[in-house]
């Protein structure tokens, strides 16, 4: 795969970010992609591994060495076909997946894995630019009808696959826009929502019927779904947040991350404040913000708070501070426990560990 000596000749080079001072002034994506020649060079670093551990690391089993090799050869269209064979929406994963494939890469033993995520994103972005991505309309219909409940990434992918198999698919979503966590949980600066809209248009052309603002159990009953559909897929997310059972947690300044993030995404989508925040606005402007929880959701709250103009942001984590570099002999090719600093952290944030709220 790739160039036999590529990993010996070339160092790892990944996408860069716009300057924090510039990107904090807006909610748009700020990744600076690599030019095509650099991407081909990075793809050449993919080794002809006897066992490609990246397959094991990837949750959707992307055929990574194959499309790396095709990019190295400049065959982007076939690379896109291979990528789409296992992944309905690589433009989503190419932006927000934590890339466990790179942690599993053989070259990660030396902390220089192939830039798999960047190459994946470049393949699908080029596919859209070139007009290669079109609706895949089934030649024959099965006569079967399927209801898919929940339009997050699982529901969207399920609906698309079932429609391409020839079934009549209706996708139900309780919110006013499709996308689930992708739409309202992921900040726009990590993934702009036109990417979701573009895929929904493709799905509609393939025959998927979209039913927004339709909550199963409220607006339509399960009994009616069973009566009118041959199968029902339940692909709803888990939205019940874990509350803090400590004195003071009921105070007005203590708010849930998903409510905070959803409000800002709705503002970005053009909703007025009453629609974006029917239970009252949550804004970090001029405030000293504490983010409880050191994971990705907490990081998203850090980035959103800074864009809203917080006076300061502090993120606390219950676990001890992890090592900067993992012990490869104990962790590779599994997902390692190590210190991760996100782009939001780099924009301004104090972090502390071993803190029990």
PDB file of N, CA, C and O in Angstrom, residues 29 88-96 121 124-125 128 156 178 182-183 188 190-203:
ATOM      1  N   UNK A  29     -16.373  26.560  10.747  1.00  0.00           N
ATOM      2  CA  UNK A  29     -15.209  25.680  10.812  1.00  0.00           C
ATOM      3  C   UNK A  29     -13.939  26.475  10.537  1.00  0.00           C
ATOM      4  O   UNK A  29     -13.961  27.462   9.793  1.00  0.00           O
ATOM      5  N   UNK A  88     -21.526   5.879   5.347  1.00  0.00           N
ATOM      6  CA  UNK A  88     -22.492   6.703   4.622  1.00  0.00           C
ATOM      7  C   UNK A  88     -22.124   8.182   4.621  1.00  0.00           C
ATOM      8  O   UNK A  88     -22.413   8.890   3.662  1.00  0.00           O
ATOM      9  N   UNK A  89     -21.505   8.648   5.700  1.00  0.00           N
ATOM     10  CA  UNK A  89     -21.290  10.089   5.856  1.00  0.00           C
ATOM     11  C   UNK A  89     -19.859  10.391   6.298  1.00  0.00           C
ATOM     12  O   UNK A  89     -19.620  10.881   7.407  1.00  0.00           O
ATOM     13  N   UNK A  90     -18.875  10.129   5.432  1.00  0.00           N
ATOM     14  CA  UNK A  90     -17.478  10.376   5.852  1.00  0.00           C
ATOM     15  C   UNK A  90     -17.154  11.835   6.088  1.00  0.00           C
ATOM     16  O   UNK A  90     -16.172  12.141   6.770  1.00  0.00           O
ATOM     17  N   UNK A  91     -17.972  12.776   5.560  1.00  0.00           N
ATOM     18  CA  UNK A  91     -17.724  14.184   5.860  1.00  0.00           C
ATOM     19  C   UNK A  91     -18.052  14.506   7.314  1.00  0.00           C
ATOM     20  O   UNK A  91     -17.549  15.495   7.867  1.00  0.00           O
ATOM     21  N   UNK A  92     -18.893  13.683   7.960  1.00  0.00           N
ATOM     22  CA  UNK A  92     -19.149  13.850   9.401  1.00  0.00           C
ATOM     23  C   UNK A  92     -17.975  13.293  10.200  1.00  0.00           C
ATOM     24  O   UNK A  92     -17.393  13.982  11.044  1.00  0.00           O
ATOM     25  N   UNK A  93     -17.628  12.037   9.938  1.00  0.00           N
ATOM     26  CA  UNK A  93     -16.561  11.394  10.707  1.00  0.00           C
ATOM     27  C   UNK A  93     -15.208  12.050  10.436  1.00  0.00           C
ATOM     28  O   UNK A  93     -14.351  12.113  11.324  1.00  0.00           O
ATOM     29  N   UNK A  94     -15.022  12.552   9.216  1.00  0.00           N
ATOM     30  CA  UNK A  94     -13.759  13.209   8.876  1.00  0.00           C
ATOM     31  C   UNK A  94     -13.561  14.518   9.610  1.00  0.00           C
ATOM     32  O   UNK A  94     -12.471  15.099   9.562  1.00  0.00           O
ATOM     33  N   UNK A  95     -14.622  14.986  10.296  1.00  0.00           N
ATOM     34  CA  UNK A  95     -14.523  16.204  11.076  1.00  0.00           C
ATOM     35  C   UNK A  95     -14.600  15.966  12.580  1.00  0.00           C
ATOM     36  O   UNK A  95     -13.908  16.626  13.344  1.00  0.00           O
ATOM     37  N   UNK A  96     -15.449  15.052  13.028  1.00  0.00           N
ATOM     38  CA  UNK A  96     -15.692  14.950  14.468  1.00  0.00           C
ATOM     39  C   UNK A  96     -15.314  13.602  15.088  1.00  0.00           C
ATOM     40  O   UNK A  96     -15.356  13.462  16.307  1.00  0.00           O
ATOM     41  N   UNK A 121     -11.470  12.934   5.114  1.00  0.00           N
ATOM     42  CA  UNK A 121     -12.250  14.149   4.923  1.00  0.00           C
ATOM     43  C   UNK A 121     -11.996  14.747   3.542  1.00  0.00           C
ATOM     44  O   UNK A 121     -12.931  15.216   2.867  1.00  0.00           O
ATOM     45  N   UNK A 124     -13.946  12.794   0.632  1.00  0.00           N
ATOM     46  CA  UNK A 124     -15.378  13.060   0.483  1.00  0.00           C
ATOM     47  C   UNK A 124     -15.622  14.518   0.096  1.00  0.00           C
ATOM     48  O   UNK A 124     -16.541  14.808  -0.700  1.00  0.00           O
ATOM     49  N   UNK A 125     -14.826  15.448   0.605  1.00  0.00           N
ATOM     50  CA  UNK A 125     -14.987  16.844   0.213  1.00  0.00           C
ATOM     51  C   UNK A 125     -14.721  17.019  -1.284  1.00  0.00           C
ATOM     52  O   UNK A 125     -15.429  17.770  -1.972  1.00  0.00           O
ATOM     53  N   UNK A 128     -17.750  15.757  -3.307  1.00  0.00           N
ATOM     54  CA  UNK A 128     -18.831  16.739  -3.431  1.00  0.00           C
ATOM     55  C   UNK A 128     -18.445  17.843  -4.417  1.00  0.00           C
ATOM     56  O   UNK A 128     -19.265  18.281  -5.242  1.00  0.00           O
ATOM     57  N   UNK A 156     -30.056   8.300  10.360  1.00  0.00           N
ATOM     58  CA  UNK A 156     -29.861   8.757   8.984  1.00  0.00           C
ATOM     59  C   UNK A 156     -29.226   7.672   8.123  1.00  0.00           C
ATOM     60  O   UNK A 156     -29.675   7.402   7.004  1.00  0.00           O
ATOM     61  N   UNK A 178     -33.700  17.882  11.266  1.00  0.00           N
ATOM     62  CA  UNK A 178     -33.097  16.550  11.287  1.00  0.00           C
ATOM     63  C   UNK A 178     -31.623  16.632  11.699  1.00  0.00           C
ATOM     64  O   UNK A 178     -30.958  17.647  11.482  1.00  0.00           O
ATOM     65  N   UNK A 182     -25.823  15.423  15.909  1.00  0.00           N
ATOM     66  CA  UNK A 182     -25.022  16.130  14.907  1.00  0.00           C
ATOM     67  C   UNK A 182     -25.498  17.567  14.739  1.00  0.00           C
ATOM     68  O   UNK A 182     -24.714  18.489  14.564  1.00  0.00           O
ATOM     69  N   UNK A 183     -26.821  17.740  14.791  1.00  0.00           N
ATOM     70  CA  UNK A 183     -27.414  19.052  14.553  1.00  0.00           C
ATOM     71  C   UNK A 183     -27.289  19.965  15.772  1.00  0.00           C
ATOM     72  O   UNK A 183     -26.922  21.127  15.656  1.00  0.00           O
ATOM     73  N   UNK A 188     -21.151  24.267  15.681  1.00  0.00           N
ATOM     74  CA  UNK A 188     -20.941  24.541  14.266  1.00  0.00           C
ATOM     75  C   UNK A 188     -19.468  24.717  13.931  1.00  0.00           C
ATOM     76  O   UNK A 188     -19.054  24.436  12.801  1.00  0.00           O
ATOM     77  N   UNK A 190     -17.130  22.957  14.845  1.00  0.00           N
ATOM     78  CA  UNK A 190     -16.554  21.635  14.587  1.00  0.00           C
ATOM     79  C   UNK A 190     -17.150  21.004  13.336  1.00  0.00           C
ATOM     80  O   UNK A 190     -16.470  20.246  12.640  1.00  0.00           O
ATOM     81  N   UNK A 191     -18.427  21.272  13.075  1.00  0.00           N
ATOM     82  CA  UNK A 191     -19.073  20.738  11.872  1.00  0.00           C
ATOM     83  C   UNK A 191     -20.247  21.618  11.484  1.00  0.00           C
ATOM     84  O   UNK A 191     -21.235  21.698  12.216  1.00  0.00           O
ATOM     85  N   UNK A 192     -20.122  22.291  10.361  1.00  0.00           N
ATOM     86  CA  UNK A 192     -21.197  23.169   9.905  1.00  0.00           C
ATOM     87  C   UNK A 192     -22.391  22.343   9.428  1.00  0.00           C
ATOM     88  O   UNK A 192     -22.230  21.258   8.862  1.00  0.00           O
ATOM     89  N   UNK A 193     -23.573  22.872   9.651  1.00  0.00           N
ATOM     90  CA  UNK A 193     -24.783  22.070   9.467  1.00  0.00           C
ATOM     91  C   UNK A 193     -25.259  21.973   8.025  1.00  0.00           C
ATOM     92  O   UNK A 193     -26.133  21.157   7.722  1.00  0.00           O
ATOM     93  N   UNK A 194     -24.679  22.758   7.119  1.00  0.00           N
ATOM     94  CA  UNK A 194     -25.002  22.574   5.701  1.00  0.00           C
ATOM     95  C   UNK A 194     -24.590  21.183   5.230  1.00  0.00           C
ATOM     96  O   UNK A 194     -25.151  20.660   4.260  1.00  0.00           O
ATOM     97  N   UNK A 195     -23.620  20.590   5.899  1.00  0.00           N
ATOM     98  CA  UNK A 195     -23.200  19.231   5.549  1.00  0.00           C
ATOM     99  C   UNK A 195     -24.335  18.233   5.782  1.00  0.00           C
ATOM    100  O   UNK A 195     -24.529  17.298   4.998  1.00  0.00           O
ATOM    101  N   UNK A 196     -25.092  18.426   6.872  1.00  0.00           N
ATOM    102  CA  UNK A 196     -26.243  17.563   7.141  1.00  0.00           C
ATOM    103  C   UNK A 196     -27.342  17.824   6.121  1.00  0.00           C
ATOM    104  O   UNK A 196     -27.932  16.882   5.564  1.00  0.00           O
ATOM    105  N   UNK A 197     -27.608  19.097   5.853  1.00  0.00           N
ATOM    106  CA  UNK A 197     -28.673  19.449   4.912  1.00  0.00           C
ATOM    107  C   UNK A 197     -28.421  18.843   3.536  1.00  0.00           C
ATOM    108  O   UNK A 197     -29.354  18.372   2.864  1.00  0.00           O
ATOM    109  N   UNK A 198     -27.172  18.848   3.121  1.00  0.00           N
ATOM    110  CA  UNK A 198     -26.804  18.303   1.811  1.00  0.00           C
ATOM    111  C   UNK A 198     -27.101  16.807   1.736  1.00  0.00           C
ATOM    112  O   UNK A 198     -27.638  16.315   0.744  1.00  0.00           O
ATOM    113  N   UNK A 199     -26.789  16.088   2.797  1.00  0.00           N
ATOM    114  CA  UNK A 199     -27.071  14.649   2.817  1.00  0.00           C
ATOM    115  C   UNK A 199     -28.577  14.376   2.899  1.00  0.00           C
ATOM    116  O   UNK A 199     -29.078  13.415   2.316  1.00  0.00           O
ATOM    117  N   UNK A 200     -29.303  15.212   3.632  1.00  0.00           N
ATOM    118  CA  UNK A 200     -30.751  15.023   3.712  1.00  0.00           C
ATOM    119  C   UNK A 200     -31.401  15.210   2.351  1.00  0.00           C
ATOM    120  O   UNK A 200     -32.344  14.495   1.998  1.00  0.00           O
ATOM    121  N   UNK A 201     -30.896  16.147   1.561  1.00  0.00           N
ATOM    122  CA  UNK A 201     -31.412  16.332   0.202  1.00  0.00           C
ATOM    123  C   UNK A 201     -31.143  15.098  -0.648  1.00  0.00           C
ATOM    124  O   UNK A 201     -31.997  14.663  -1.435  1.00  0.00           O
ATOM    125  N   UNK A 202     -29.972  14.507  -0.486  1.00  0.00           N
ATOM    126  CA  UNK A 202     -29.646  13.276  -1.198  1.00  0.00           C
ATOM    127  C   UNK A 202     -30.603  12.157  -0.788  1.00  0.00           C
ATOM    128  O   UNK A 202     -31.128  11.424  -1.632  1.00  0.00           O
ATOM    129  N   UNK A 203     -30.867  12.042   0.509  1.00  0.00           N
ATOM    130  CA  UNK A 203     -31.747  10.994   1.019  1.00  0.00           C
ATOM    131  C   UNK A 203     -33.176  11.174   0.513  1.00  0.00           C
ATOM    132  O   UNK A 203     -33.860  10.207   0.168  1.00  0.00           O
TER     133      UNK A 203
END
